[in-house]
């Protein structure tokens, strides 16, 4: 590298290191709360990223190299969160079986959780369609823009993997043929495959408990120990959140095409209109369960804000479980089921709203009337079915959109056109995904009679984003 590149890179990295030191000081010396440090990191990341783009230029060699080094913190943090997903899903689902005393409730828990997830993703898809169809954005001029050839090739390759897959084949792909490969996350359906495998192990435990209580107790203790170890690792990784957020947001701001953001501003606005509308549906569902939506917002804020800034519902899984069981009064079995299922089934934001908006945007360009009831019903049905197995990590919305567009016979270029504004929308989508699983947990727990309303209404029963529990 020439000095023209090395000098600016070193300058950026020195500033980045100084900001990391500020966050360390806020934690160790100033003793600021976790939430305060995360949002401070968010603000610092916005300033740093915008400064990098203004000073070095978007896509310049110096900016690329500097961001590559910064990815050690940002991408490294996300990778550590992903590292925890499969072990946590396994111990959480199996733990739901080992902790339950009433076997009869397991079917009710699983069925009611799935019902809430699938019904709400259908409503989310309807909102996604409505915001585009009623706003007049369907077939808008920006849908005719050109896509970078490299991005288009990547999208076509990715779509090719799912284009010829039938619904029965999709269902078969969820079966854990090689559980070790799925624990390694080698397939797009690995998460739901691990969920299924964990449920099978849990059912086997219940049979063993009836036949050999001593062996069953040993396994129970083993799962409890594994859960404790995984949660200790979770707390260690979550403690890195402010540093990861700083690097991730700086990268988003440094690489964003501000001109494209302005051009697609209406789409961003209507995306959040649909997301907020779906949040209101969640609150109505809670009201239907005779619990306070206001209390929910207060207690769920730490995990929802974490999901917003980290953009990973999988990474929010442990905090999701803890918040449901320790703050919202959801029984442990239901909390584990709802959080784990909601991470890979029926995601309202990534698998519901976004694919519906993509399909409705592009449909008029190929002569489809987006107000045709048959087409709308078909779109919602496809979205509900395809919502199974969408991973709760970055890229899940793109994967879901490719499946829906391919199934509906629509062009996929629109997905590439939205890449420049995707991170901005993904924050809200991820928070919505996490909220959906928590609402499913509260609803299911209320349905089965396991909801602790005293804990739900206790203002001191909270879980902060760094897992500090009160009451």
Tab-separated table of C-alpha atoms in Angstrom:
chain	number	residue	atom	x	y	z
A	1	UNK	CA	0.000	0.000	0.000
A	2	UNK	CA	1.162	3.518	-0.765
A	3	UNK	CA	1.482	6.158	1.937
A	4	UNK	CA	-1.580	7.844	0.422
A	5	UNK	CA	-3.524	4.834	1.662
A	6	UNK	CA	-1.557	3.916	4.789
A	7	UNK	CA	-1.754	7.393	6.315
A	8	UNK	CA	-5.553	7.772	6.177
A	9	UNK	CA	-6.037	4.144	7.271
A	10	UNK	CA	-3.876	4.649	10.345
A	11	UNK	CA	-5.706	7.890	11.105
A	12	UNK	CA	-9.105	6.161	10.989
A	13	UNK	CA	-7.907	3.237	13.083
A	14	UNK	CA	-6.443	5.555	15.732
A	15	UNK	CA	-9.784	7.366	15.992
A	16	UNK	CA	-11.599	4.028	16.101
A	17	UNK	CA	-9.326	2.774	18.890
A	18	UNK	CA	-9.921	6.000	20.817
A	19	UNK	CA	-13.677	5.560	20.564
A	20	UNK	CA	-13.351	1.971	21.763
A	21	UNK	CA	-11.390	3.320	24.734
A	22	UNK	CA	-14.215	5.786	25.439
A	23	UNK	CA	-16.711	2.923	25.540
A	24	UNK	CA	-14.395	0.967	27.854
A	25	UNK	CA	-14.177	3.999	30.149
A	26	UNK	CA	-17.956	4.371	30.230
A	27	UNK	CA	-18.180	0.756	31.351
A	28	UNK	CA	-15.324	0.336	33.828
A	29	UNK	CA	-14.844	3.825	35.230
A	30	UNK	CA	-18.029	5.810	34.682
A	31	UNK	CA	-20.215	2.740	35.396
A	32	UNK	CA	-22.782	3.758	32.794
A	33	UNK	CA	-25.657	1.404	32.047
A	34	UNK	CA	-25.459	-1.092	29.223
A	35	UNK	CA	-28.261	0.628	27.287
A	36	UNK	CA	-26.548	4.004	27.622
A	37	UNK	CA	-23.294	2.551	26.278
A	38	UNK	CA	-25.024	0.831	23.347
A	39	UNK	CA	-26.782	3.998	22.203
A	40	UNK	CA	-23.603	6.015	22.752
A	41	UNK	CA	-21.855	3.518	20.476
A	42	UNK	CA	-24.671	3.933	17.963
A	43	UNK	CA	-24.196	7.713	17.874
A	44	UNK	CA	-20.402	7.482	17.714
A	45	UNK	CA	-20.653	4.920	14.911
A	46	UNK	CA	-22.907	7.191	12.852
A	47	UNK	CA	-20.459	10.084	13.202
A	48	UNK	CA	-17.408	7.922	12.508
A	49	UNK	CA	-18.932	6.227	9.466
A	50	UNK	CA	-20.167	9.480	7.948
A	51	UNK	CA	-16.742	11.020	8.605
A	52	UNK	CA	-14.970	8.136	6.847
A	53	UNK	CA	-17.158	8.522	3.769
A	54	UNK	CA	-16.767	12.300	3.668
A	55	UNK	CA	-13.004	12.256	4.270
A	56	UNK	CA	-11.933	9.188	2.289
A	57	UNK	CA	-14.771	8.643	-0.159
A	58	UNK	CA	-17.207	5.778	-0.424
A	59	UNK	CA	-15.484	2.680	-1.765
A	60	UNK	CA	-12.006	4.223	-1.832
A	61	UNK	CA	-8.989	2.005	-1.185
A	62	UNK	CA	-8.266	3.719	2.141
A	63	UNK	CA	-11.875	3.395	3.340
A	64	UNK	CA	-12.025	-0.253	2.252
A	65	UNK	CA	-8.824	-1.167	4.085
A	66	UNK	CA	-9.820	0.737	7.235
A	67	UNK	CA	-13.255	-0.889	7.336
A	68	UNK	CA	-11.656	-4.282	6.758
A	69	UNK	CA	-9.571	-3.843	9.911
A	70	UNK	CA	-12.577	-2.516	11.822
A	71	UNK	CA	-14.508	-5.632	10.813
A	72	UNK	CA	-12.352	-7.549	13.289
A	73	UNK	CA	-14.531	-5.936	15.947
A	74	UNK	CA	-17.877	-5.655	14.124
A	75	UNK	CA	-18.017	-8.874	12.107
A	76	UNK	CA	-16.113	-10.678	14.841
A	77	UNK	CA	-18.827	-9.726	17.325
A	78	UNK	CA	-21.611	-10.974	15.027
A	79	UNK	CA	-19.708	-14.212	14.412
A	80	UNK	CA	-19.437	-14.780	18.170
A	81	UNK	CA	-23.206	-14.309	18.453
A	82	UNK	CA	-23.761	-16.787	15.627
A	83	UNK	CA	-21.417	-19.221	17.377
A	84	UNK	CA	-23.900	-19.366	20.249
A	85	UNK	CA	-27.079	-19.859	18.234
A	86	UNK	CA	-27.047	-23.621	17.618
A	87	UNK	CA	-25.852	-24.625	21.121
A	88	UNK	CA	-28.399	-22.296	22.687
A	89	UNK	CA	-31.267	-23.515	20.486
A	90	UNK	CA	-30.418	-27.102	21.422
A	91	UNK	CA	-30.226	-26.590	25.192
A	92	UNK	CA	-33.196	-24.207	25.169
A	93	UNK	CA	-35.556	-26.596	23.372
A	94	UNK	CA	-34.384	-29.711	25.238
A	95	UNK	CA	-34.509	-27.705	28.468
A	96	UNK	CA	-38.134	-26.857	27.729
A	97	UNK	CA	-38.876	-30.585	27.901
A	98	UNK	CA	-36.736	-31.318	30.952
A	99	UNK	CA	-38.249	-28.441	32.919
A	100	UNK	CA	-41.869	-29.180	32.190
A	101	UNK	CA	-43.865	-31.346	34.554
A	102	UNK	CA	-47.119	-31.478	32.609
A	103	UNK	CA	-46.449	-33.419	29.407
A	104	UNK	CA	-49.967	-32.726	28.138
A	105	UNK	CA	-49.140	-29.020	27.861
A	106	UNK	CA	-46.308	-29.503	25.376
A	107	UNK	CA	-48.646	-30.019	22.438
A	108	UNK	CA	-50.692	-26.969	23.435
A	109	UNK	CA	-47.532	-24.889	23.850
A	110	UNK	CA	-46.077	-25.853	20.487
A	111	UNK	CA	-49.385	-25.531	18.653
A	112	UNK	CA	-50.309	-22.162	20.132
A	113	UNK	CA	-46.818	-20.717	19.547
A	114	UNK	CA	-46.898	-21.808	15.895
A	115	UNK	CA	-50.433	-20.486	15.470
A	116	UNK	CA	-49.452	-17.004	16.679
A	117	UNK	CA	-46.291	-16.959	14.551
A	118	UNK	CA	-48.075	-18.019	11.352
A	119	UNK	CA	-51.155	-15.838	11.834
A	120	UNK	CA	-49.049	-12.765	12.529
A	121	UNK	CA	-46.732	-13.385	9.571
A	122	UNK	CA	-49.848	-13.542	7.359
A	123	UNK	CA	-51.012	-10.196	8.781
A	124	UNK	CA	-47.507	-8.786	8.299
A	125	UNK	CA	-47.558	-9.883	4.660
A	126	UNK	CA	-50.915	-8.156	4.212
A	127	UNK	CA	-49.470	-4.947	5.676
A	128	UNK	CA	-46.442	-5.223	3.414
A	129	UNK	CA	-48.691	-5.543	0.372
A	130	UNK	CA	-51.000	-2.728	1.510
A	131	UNK	CA	-48.273	-0.155	2.186
A	132	UNK	CA	-46.926	-0.519	-1.350
A	133	UNK	CA	-50.218	-1.010	-3.199
A	134	UNK	CA	-52.044	1.853	-1.456
A	135	UNK	CA	-49.084	4.257	-1.472
A	136	UNK	CA	-48.750	4.122	-5.249
A	137	UNK	CA	-45.180	2.760	-5.117
A	138	UNK	CA	-46.095	-0.425	-6.987
A	139	UNK	CA	-44.196	-0.308	-10.265
A	140	UNK	CA	-42.444	2.956	-9.307
A	141	UNK	CA	-39.711	4.287	-11.583
A	142	UNK	CA	-36.877	3.215	-9.291
A	143	UNK	CA	-37.831	-0.448	-9.840
A	144	UNK	CA	-36.480	-0.050	-13.377
A	145	UNK	CA	-32.980	0.844	-12.182
A	146	UNK	CA	-29.978	-1.214	-13.155
A	147	UNK	CA	-28.280	-3.641	-10.790
A	148	UNK	CA	-24.557	-4.216	-10.526
A	149	UNK	CA	-23.728	-7.305	-12.626
A	150	UNK	CA	-21.816	-8.945	-9.793
A	151	UNK	CA	-24.721	-8.511	-7.372
A	152	UNK	CA	-27.180	-9.785	-9.953
A	153	UNK	CA	-25.079	-12.903	-10.606
A	154	UNK	CA	-24.902	-13.587	-6.877
A	155	UNK	CA	-28.669	-13.204	-6.520
A	156	UNK	CA	-29.356	-15.450	-9.502
A	157	UNK	CA	-27.006	-18.092	-8.126
A	158	UNK	CA	-28.699	-17.936	-4.755
A	159	UNK	CA	-32.160	-18.058	-6.283
A	160	UNK	CA	-31.115	-20.988	-8.448
A	161	UNK	CA	-30.635	-23.047	-5.317
A	162	UNK	CA	-34.279	-22.600	-4.322
A	163	UNK	CA	-36.062	-21.982	-7.642
A	164	UNK	CA	-36.639	-25.629	-8.513
A	165	UNK	CA	-37.429	-26.717	-4.958
A	166	UNK	CA	-41.009	-27.862	-4.460
A	167	UNK	CA	-42.897	-27.409	-1.189
A	168	UNK	CA	-42.507	-31.114	-0.262
A	169	UNK	CA	-38.775	-30.841	-0.956
A	170	UNK	CA	-38.595	-27.714	1.195
A	171	UNK	CA	-40.251	-29.577	4.055
A	172	UNK	CA	-37.859	-32.504	3.609
A	173	UNK	CA	-34.907	-30.110	3.753
A	174	UNK	CA	-35.897	-29.253	7.325
A	175	UNK	CA	-35.309	-32.835	8.509
A	176	UNK	CA	-31.939	-33.123	10.308
A	177	UNK	CA	-30.352	-35.828	8.148
A	178	UNK	CA	-26.912	-35.015	9.581
A	179	UNK	CA	-27.400	-33.227	12.874
A	180	UNK	CA	-23.696	-32.456	13.212
A	181	UNK	CA	-23.734	-30.652	9.872
A	182	UNK	CA	-26.815	-28.719	10.956
A	183	UNK	CA	-25.229	-27.826	14.283
A	184	UNK	CA	-22.441	-26.360	12.149
A	185	UNK	CA	-25.037	-24.320	10.229
A	186	UNK	CA	-24.130	-25.695	6.801
A	187	UNK	CA	-27.642	-25.340	5.305
A	188	UNK	CA	-30.153	-22.538	5.033
A	189	UNK	CA	-32.583	-24.725	6.991
A	190	UNK	CA	-30.039	-25.762	9.628
A	191	UNK	CA	-31.674	-23.733	12.410
A	192	UNK	CA	-35.110	-25.291	12.042
A	193	UNK	CA	-33.462	-28.711	11.613
A	194	UNK	CA	-31.752	-28.252	14.983
A	195	UNK	CA	-35.090	-27.195	16.480
A	196	UNK	CA	-36.671	-30.413	15.183
A	197	UNK	CA	-33.764	-32.557	16.409
A	198	UNK	CA	-33.908	-30.900	19.828
A	199	UNK	CA	-37.641	-31.582	20.063
A	200	UNK	CA	-37.014	-35.244	19.201
A	201	UNK	CA	-34.377	-35.454	21.940
A	202	UNK	CA	-36.820	-33.821	24.349
A	203	UNK	CA	-39.543	-36.337	23.523
A	204	UNK	CA	-37.039	-39.162	24.010
A	205	UNK	CA	-36.209	-37.714	27.426
A	206	UNK	CA	-39.877	-37.807	28.418
A	207	UNK	CA	-40.072	-41.491	27.465
A	208	UNK	CA	-36.870	-42.186	29.387
A	209	UNK	CA	-38.233	-40.340	32.430
A	210	UNK	CA	-41.193	-42.708	32.534
A	211	UNK	CA	-38.956	-45.779	32.241
A	212	UNK	CA	-35.743	-44.936	34.095
A	213	UNK	CA	-35.914	-41.944	36.417
A	214	UNK	CA	-32.242	-42.201	37.430
A	215	UNK	CA	-30.912	-41.916	33.878
A	216	UNK	CA	-33.440	-39.200	33.119
A	217	UNK	CA	-32.303	-37.204	36.157
A	218	UNK	CA	-28.691	-37.490	35.030
A	219	UNK	CA	-29.633	-36.127	31.597
A	220	UNK	CA	-31.696	-33.385	33.220
A	221	UNK	CA	-28.704	-32.295	35.301
A	222	UNK	CA	-26.483	-32.419	32.207
A	223	UNK	CA	-28.802	-30.124	30.237
A	224	UNK	CA	-29.040	-27.724	33.186
A	225	UNK	CA	-25.246	-27.582	33.360
A	226	UNK	CA	-24.905	-27.060	29.613
A	227	UNK	CA	-27.512	-24.302	29.734
A	228	UNK	CA	-25.628	-22.596	32.555
A	229	UNK	CA	-22.347	-22.763	30.649
A	230	UNK	CA	-23.904	-21.459	27.432
A	231	UNK	CA	-25.523	-18.572	29.306
A	232	UNK	CA	-22.174	-17.659	30.888
A	233	UNK	CA	-20.657	-17.494	27.402
A	234	UNK	CA	-23.657	-15.450	26.243
A	235	UNK	CA	-23.066	-12.866	28.961
A	236	UNK	CA	-19.401	-12.614	27.972
A	237	UNK	CA	-20.258	-12.066	24.307
A	238	UNK	CA	-23.139	-9.660	25.000
A	239	UNK	CA	-20.733	-7.570	27.065
A	240	UNK	CA	-18.959	-6.797	23.768
A	241	UNK	CA	-22.103	-5.314	22.221
A	242	UNK	CA	-21.173	-1.593	22.468
A	243	UNK	CA	-17.860	-2.217	20.712
A	244	UNK	CA	-19.507	-4.344	18.018
A	245	UNK	CA	-22.252	-1.771	17.464
A	246	UNK	CA	-19.691	1.004	17.013
A	247	UNK	CA	-17.911	-0.939	14.261
A	248	UNK	CA	-21.086	-2.200	12.575
A	249	UNK	CA	-22.856	1.162	12.408
A	250	UNK	CA	-19.678	2.882	11.236
A	251	UNK	CA	-19.469	0.363	8.401
A	252	UNK	CA	-23.109	0.950	7.426
A	253	UNK	CA	-22.651	4.728	7.358
A	254	UNK	CA	-19.318	4.569	5.522
A	255	UNK	CA	-20.614	2.277	2.769
A	256	UNK	CA	-24.163	3.602	2.323
A	257	UNK	CA	-25.104	5.299	-0.925
A	258	UNK	CA	-26.744	8.461	0.406
A	259	UNK	CA	-28.058	9.390	-3.032
A	260	UNK	CA	-29.782	6.006	-3.281
A	261	UNK	CA	-31.168	6.443	0.219
A	262	UNK	CA	-32.728	9.743	-0.852
A	263	UNK	CA	-34.123	8.167	-4.029
A	264	UNK	CA	-35.608	5.288	-2.066
A	265	UNK	CA	-36.666	7.447	0.870
A	266	UNK	CA	-40.377	6.777	0.338
A	267	UNK	CA	-39.763	3.046	0.371
A	268	UNK	CA	-37.847	3.319	3.666
A	269	UNK	CA	-40.623	5.425	5.186
A	270	UNK	CA	-43.376	3.025	4.128
A	271	UNK	CA	-41.311	0.069	5.331
A	272	UNK	CA	-41.343	1.573	8.804
A	273	UNK	CA	-45.047	2.389	8.465
A	274	UNK	CA	-45.690	-1.336	7.958
A	275	UNK	CA	-43.309	-2.283	10.782
A	276	UNK	CA	-44.941	0.140	13.227
A	277	UNK	CA	-48.413	-1.026	12.185
A	278	UNK	CA	-47.366	-4.608	12.933
A	279	UNK	CA	-45.994	-3.556	16.319
A	280	UNK	CA	-49.446	-2.130	17.057
A	281	UNK	CA	-50.971	-5.503	16.148
A	282	UNK	CA	-48.613	-7.113	18.661
A	283	UNK	CA	-49.850	-4.705	21.316
A	284	UNK	CA	-53.474	-5.502	20.425
A	285	UNK	CA	-52.732	-9.216	20.802
A	286	UNK	CA	-51.266	-8.544	24.236
A	287	UNK	CA	-54.344	-6.531	25.181
A	288	UNK	CA	-56.421	-9.496	24.042
A	289	UNK	CA	-54.477	-11.592	26.548
A	290	UNK	CA	-55.529	-9.113	29.262
A	291	UNK	CA	-51.989	-7.874	29.908
A	292	UNK	CA	-50.752	-4.293	29.663
A	293	UNK	CA	-49.082	-3.336	26.364
A	294	UNK	CA	-47.379	-0.434	28.171
A	295	UNK	CA	-45.744	-2.801	30.655
A	296	UNK	CA	-44.631	-4.962	27.730
A	297	UNK	CA	-42.992	-2.023	25.980
A	298	UNK	CA	-41.087	-1.046	29.118
A	299	UNK	CA	-39.858	-4.557	29.864
A	300	UNK	CA	-39.165	-5.567	26.274
A	301	UNK	CA	-37.276	-2.365	25.404
A	302	UNK	CA	-33.788	-3.716	26.304
A	303	UNK	CA	-34.057	-6.790	24.088
A	304	UNK	CA	-35.845	-4.924	21.282
A	305	UNK	CA	-33.220	-2.176	21.271
A	306	UNK	CA	-30.487	-4.829	21.252
A	307	UNK	CA	-32.122	-6.500	18.246
A	308	UNK	CA	-32.449	-3.108	16.530
A	309	UNK	CA	-28.791	-2.141	16.768
A	310	UNK	CA	-27.322	-5.640	16.285
A	311	UNK	CA	-29.656	-6.651	13.420
A	312	UNK	CA	-29.705	-10.291	14.509
A	313	UNK	CA	-32.713	-11.977	16.068
A	314	UNK	CA	-30.551	-15.072	16.542
A	315	UNK	CA	-28.118	-13.049	18.631
A	316	UNK	CA	-31.024	-11.743	20.684
A	317	UNK	CA	-32.224	-15.292	21.447
A	318	UNK	CA	-30.754	-15.609	24.967
A	319	UNK	CA	-31.999	-12.166	26.004
A	320	UNK	CA	-35.373	-12.998	24.473
A	321	UNK	CA	-35.692	-16.140	26.616
A	322	UNK	CA	-34.553	-14.360	29.780
A	323	UNK	CA	-36.934	-11.434	29.237
A	324	UNK	CA	-39.914	-13.693	28.673
A	325	UNK	CA	-39.292	-15.892	31.704
A	326	UNK	CA	-37.812	-13.385	34.188
A	327	UNK	CA	-39.701	-10.195	33.296
A	328	UNK	CA	-42.896	-11.115	31.450
A	329	UNK	CA	-43.909	-14.097	33.559
A	330	UNK	CA	-43.880	-16.628	30.710
A	331	UNK	CA	-43.275	-20.155	31.968
A	332	UNK	CA	-39.760	-21.415	31.075
A	333	UNK	CA	-40.918	-24.147	28.689
A	334	UNK	CA	-43.023	-21.742	26.624
A	335	UNK	CA	-40.321	-19.049	26.671
A	336	UNK	CA	-37.781	-21.485	25.219
A	337	UNK	CA	-40.186	-22.777	22.580
A	338	UNK	CA	-41.397	-19.322	21.499
A	339	UNK	CA	-37.965	-17.712	21.302
A	340	UNK	CA	-36.425	-20.643	19.403
A	341	UNK	CA	-39.352	-21.185	17.022
A	342	UNK	CA	-39.701	-17.457	16.386
A	343	UNK	CA	-36.088	-17.260	15.269
A	344	UNK	CA	-36.714	-19.527	12.276
A	345	UNK	CA	-40.492	-19.592	11.715
A	346	UNK	CA	-42.933	-16.801	10.889
A	347	UNK	CA	-40.615	-13.812	11.230
A	348	UNK	CA	-42.970	-10.847	10.794
A	349	UNK	CA	-40.337	-8.441	9.476
A	350	UNK	CA	-37.897	-10.452	7.374
A	351	UNK	CA	-40.216	-13.230	6.182
A	352	UNK	CA	-43.497	-11.298	6.148
A	353	UNK	CA	-43.395	-7.577	5.450
A	354	UNK	CA	-40.254	-7.383	3.301
A	355	UNK	CA	-40.987	-10.148	0.750
A	356	UNK	CA	-44.554	-8.844	0.360
A	357	UNK	CA	-43.252	-5.338	-0.338
A	358	UNK	CA	-40.696	-6.644	-2.842
A	359	UNK	CA	-43.294	-8.667	-4.728
A	360	UNK	CA	-45.825	-5.822	-4.799
A	361	UNK	CA	-43.199	-3.325	-5.944
A	362	UNK	CA	-42.132	-5.339	-8.963
A	363	UNK	CA	-45.421	-7.057	-9.945
A	364	UNK	CA	-46.837	-4.211	-12.110
A	365	UNK	CA	-43.678	-4.222	-14.277
A	366	UNK	CA	-44.682	-7.658	-15.575
A	367	UNK	CA	-48.343	-6.789	-16.052
A	368	UNK	CA	-49.791	-8.012	-12.747
A	369	UNK	CA	-52.656	-6.169	-11.090
A	370	UNK	CA	-51.595	-5.963	-7.427
A	371	UNK	CA	-55.229	-5.431	-6.374
A	372	UNK	CA	-56.322	-8.766	-7.837
A	373	UNK	CA	-57.668	-10.687	-4.790
A	374	UNK	CA	-56.468	-14.010	-6.174
A	375	UNK	CA	-52.915	-12.699	-6.539
A	376	UNK	CA	-52.941	-11.138	-3.057
A	377	UNK	CA	-54.198	-14.335	-1.414
A	378	UNK	CA	-51.617	-16.370	-3.323
A	379	UNK	CA	-48.855	-13.993	-2.227
A	380	UNK	CA	-49.820	-14.250	1.444
A	381	UNK	CA	-50.062	-18.056	1.233
A	382	UNK	CA	-46.608	-18.324	-0.349
A	383	UNK	CA	-45.135	-16.021	2.297
A	384	UNK	CA	-46.616	-18.026	5.188
A	385	UNK	CA	-45.286	-21.311	3.781
A	386	UNK	CA	-41.868	-19.898	2.903
A	387	UNK	CA	-41.499	-18.338	6.369
A	388	UNK	CA	-40.440	-21.743	7.691
A	389	UNK	CA	-36.680	-21.965	8.012
A	390	UNK	CA	-35.720	-18.326	7.355
A	391	UNK	CA	-32.580	-17.892	9.463
A	392	UNK	CA	-32.526	-15.190	12.126
A	393	UNK	CA	-29.227	-13.748	10.914
A	394	UNK	CA	-28.146	-11.250	8.296
A	395	UNK	CA	-29.423	-12.101	4.818
A	396	UNK	CA	-32.590	-13.839	5.999
A	397	UNK	CA	-34.851	-11.243	4.388
A	398	UNK	CA	-32.999	-11.532	1.083
A	399	UNK	CA	-33.369	-15.316	1.159
A	400	UNK	CA	-37.085	-15.057	1.940
A	401	UNK	CA	-37.590	-12.505	-0.846
A	402	UNK	CA	-35.837	-14.696	-3.412
A	403	UNK	CA	-38.061	-17.649	-2.516
A	404	UNK	CA	-41.247	-15.570	-2.752
A	405	UNK	CA	-40.285	-13.783	-5.980
A	406	UNK	CA	-39.199	-17.036	-7.598
A	407	UNK	CA	-42.382	-18.853	-6.575
A	408	UNK	CA	-44.565	-15.976	-7.825
A	409	UNK	CA	-42.655	-15.822	-11.127
A	410	UNK	CA	-41.364	-12.279	-10.556
A	411	UNK	CA	-37.989	-10.716	-11.470
A	412	UNK	CA	-35.373	-10.778	-8.698
A	413	UNK	CA	-33.529	-7.594	-9.701
A	414	UNK	CA	-35.559	-5.557	-7.198
A	415	UNK	CA	-33.734	-7.313	-4.338
A	416	UNK	CA	-30.396	-6.046	-5.647
A	417	UNK	CA	-31.754	-2.526	-6.121
A	418	UNK	CA	-32.733	-2.388	-2.446
A	419	UNK	CA	-29.324	-3.501	-1.194
A	420	UNK	CA	-28.203	0.070	-0.517
A	421	UNK	CA	-31.034	0.778	1.940
A	422	UNK	CA	-31.450	-2.754	3.296
A	423	UNK	CA	-29.405	-2.194	6.503
A	424	UNK	CA	-31.548	0.796	7.496
A	425	UNK	CA	-34.754	-1.211	7.170
A	426	UNK	CA	-33.257	-4.369	8.644
A	427	UNK	CA	-32.928	-2.737	12.065
A	428	UNK	CA	-36.682	-2.294	12.416
A	429	UNK	CA	-37.436	-5.675	10.852
A	430	UNK	CA	-35.198	-7.482	13.342
A	431	UNK	CA	-36.794	-5.794	16.350
A	432	UNK	CA	-40.208	-6.776	14.956
A	433	UNK	CA	-39.086	-10.405	14.548
A	434	UNK	CA	-38.035	-10.567	18.208
A	435	UNK	CA	-41.231	-8.882	19.379
A	436	UNK	CA	-43.295	-11.435	17.477
A	437	UNK	CA	-41.672	-14.373	19.260
A	438	UNK	CA	-42.168	-12.693	22.648
A	439	UNK	CA	-45.840	-11.992	21.935
A	440	UNK	CA	-46.209	-15.636	20.883
A	441	UNK	CA	-44.669	-16.658	24.213
A	442	UNK	CA	-47.016	-14.489	26.281
A	443	UNK	CA	-50.056	-15.637	24.286
A	444	UNK	CA	-49.180	-19.326	24.512
A	445	UNK	CA	-48.355	-19.109	28.228
A	446	UNK	CA	-51.689	-17.398	28.860
A	447	UNK	CA	-53.502	-20.026	26.765
A	448	UNK	CA	-51.969	-22.920	28.739
A	449	UNK	CA	-52.436	-21.235	32.106
A	450	UNK	CA	-48.737	-20.813	32.805
A	451	UNK	CA	-48.509	-17.010	32.666
A	452	UNK	CA	-47.371	-15.425	35.942
A	453	UNK	CA	-49.368	-12.198	35.884
A	454	UNK	CA	-47.898	-10.984	39.165
A	455	UNK	CA	-44.419	-11.128	37.654
A	456	UNK	CA	-45.622	-9.529	34.439
A	457	UNK	CA	-47.118	-6.600	36.350
A	458	UNK	CA	-44.231	-6.275	38.819
A	459	UNK	CA	-42.285	-3.168	37.708
A	460	UNK	CA	-39.174	-4.447	39.472
A	461	UNK	CA	-39.120	-7.749	37.566
A	462	UNK	CA	-36.925	-6.713	34.659
A	463	UNK	CA	-33.945	-7.998	32.696
A	464	UNK	CA	-31.503	-5.442	31.327
A	465	UNK	CA	-29.645	-5.931	28.074
A	466	UNK	CA	-26.580	-7.124	29.975
A	467	UNK	CA	-28.695	-9.822	31.729
A	468	UNK	CA	-28.785	-8.001	35.052
A	469	UNK	CA	-31.981	-9.279	36.617
A	470	UNK	CA	-34.013	-7.605	39.323
A	471	UNK	CA	-36.767	-9.055	41.477
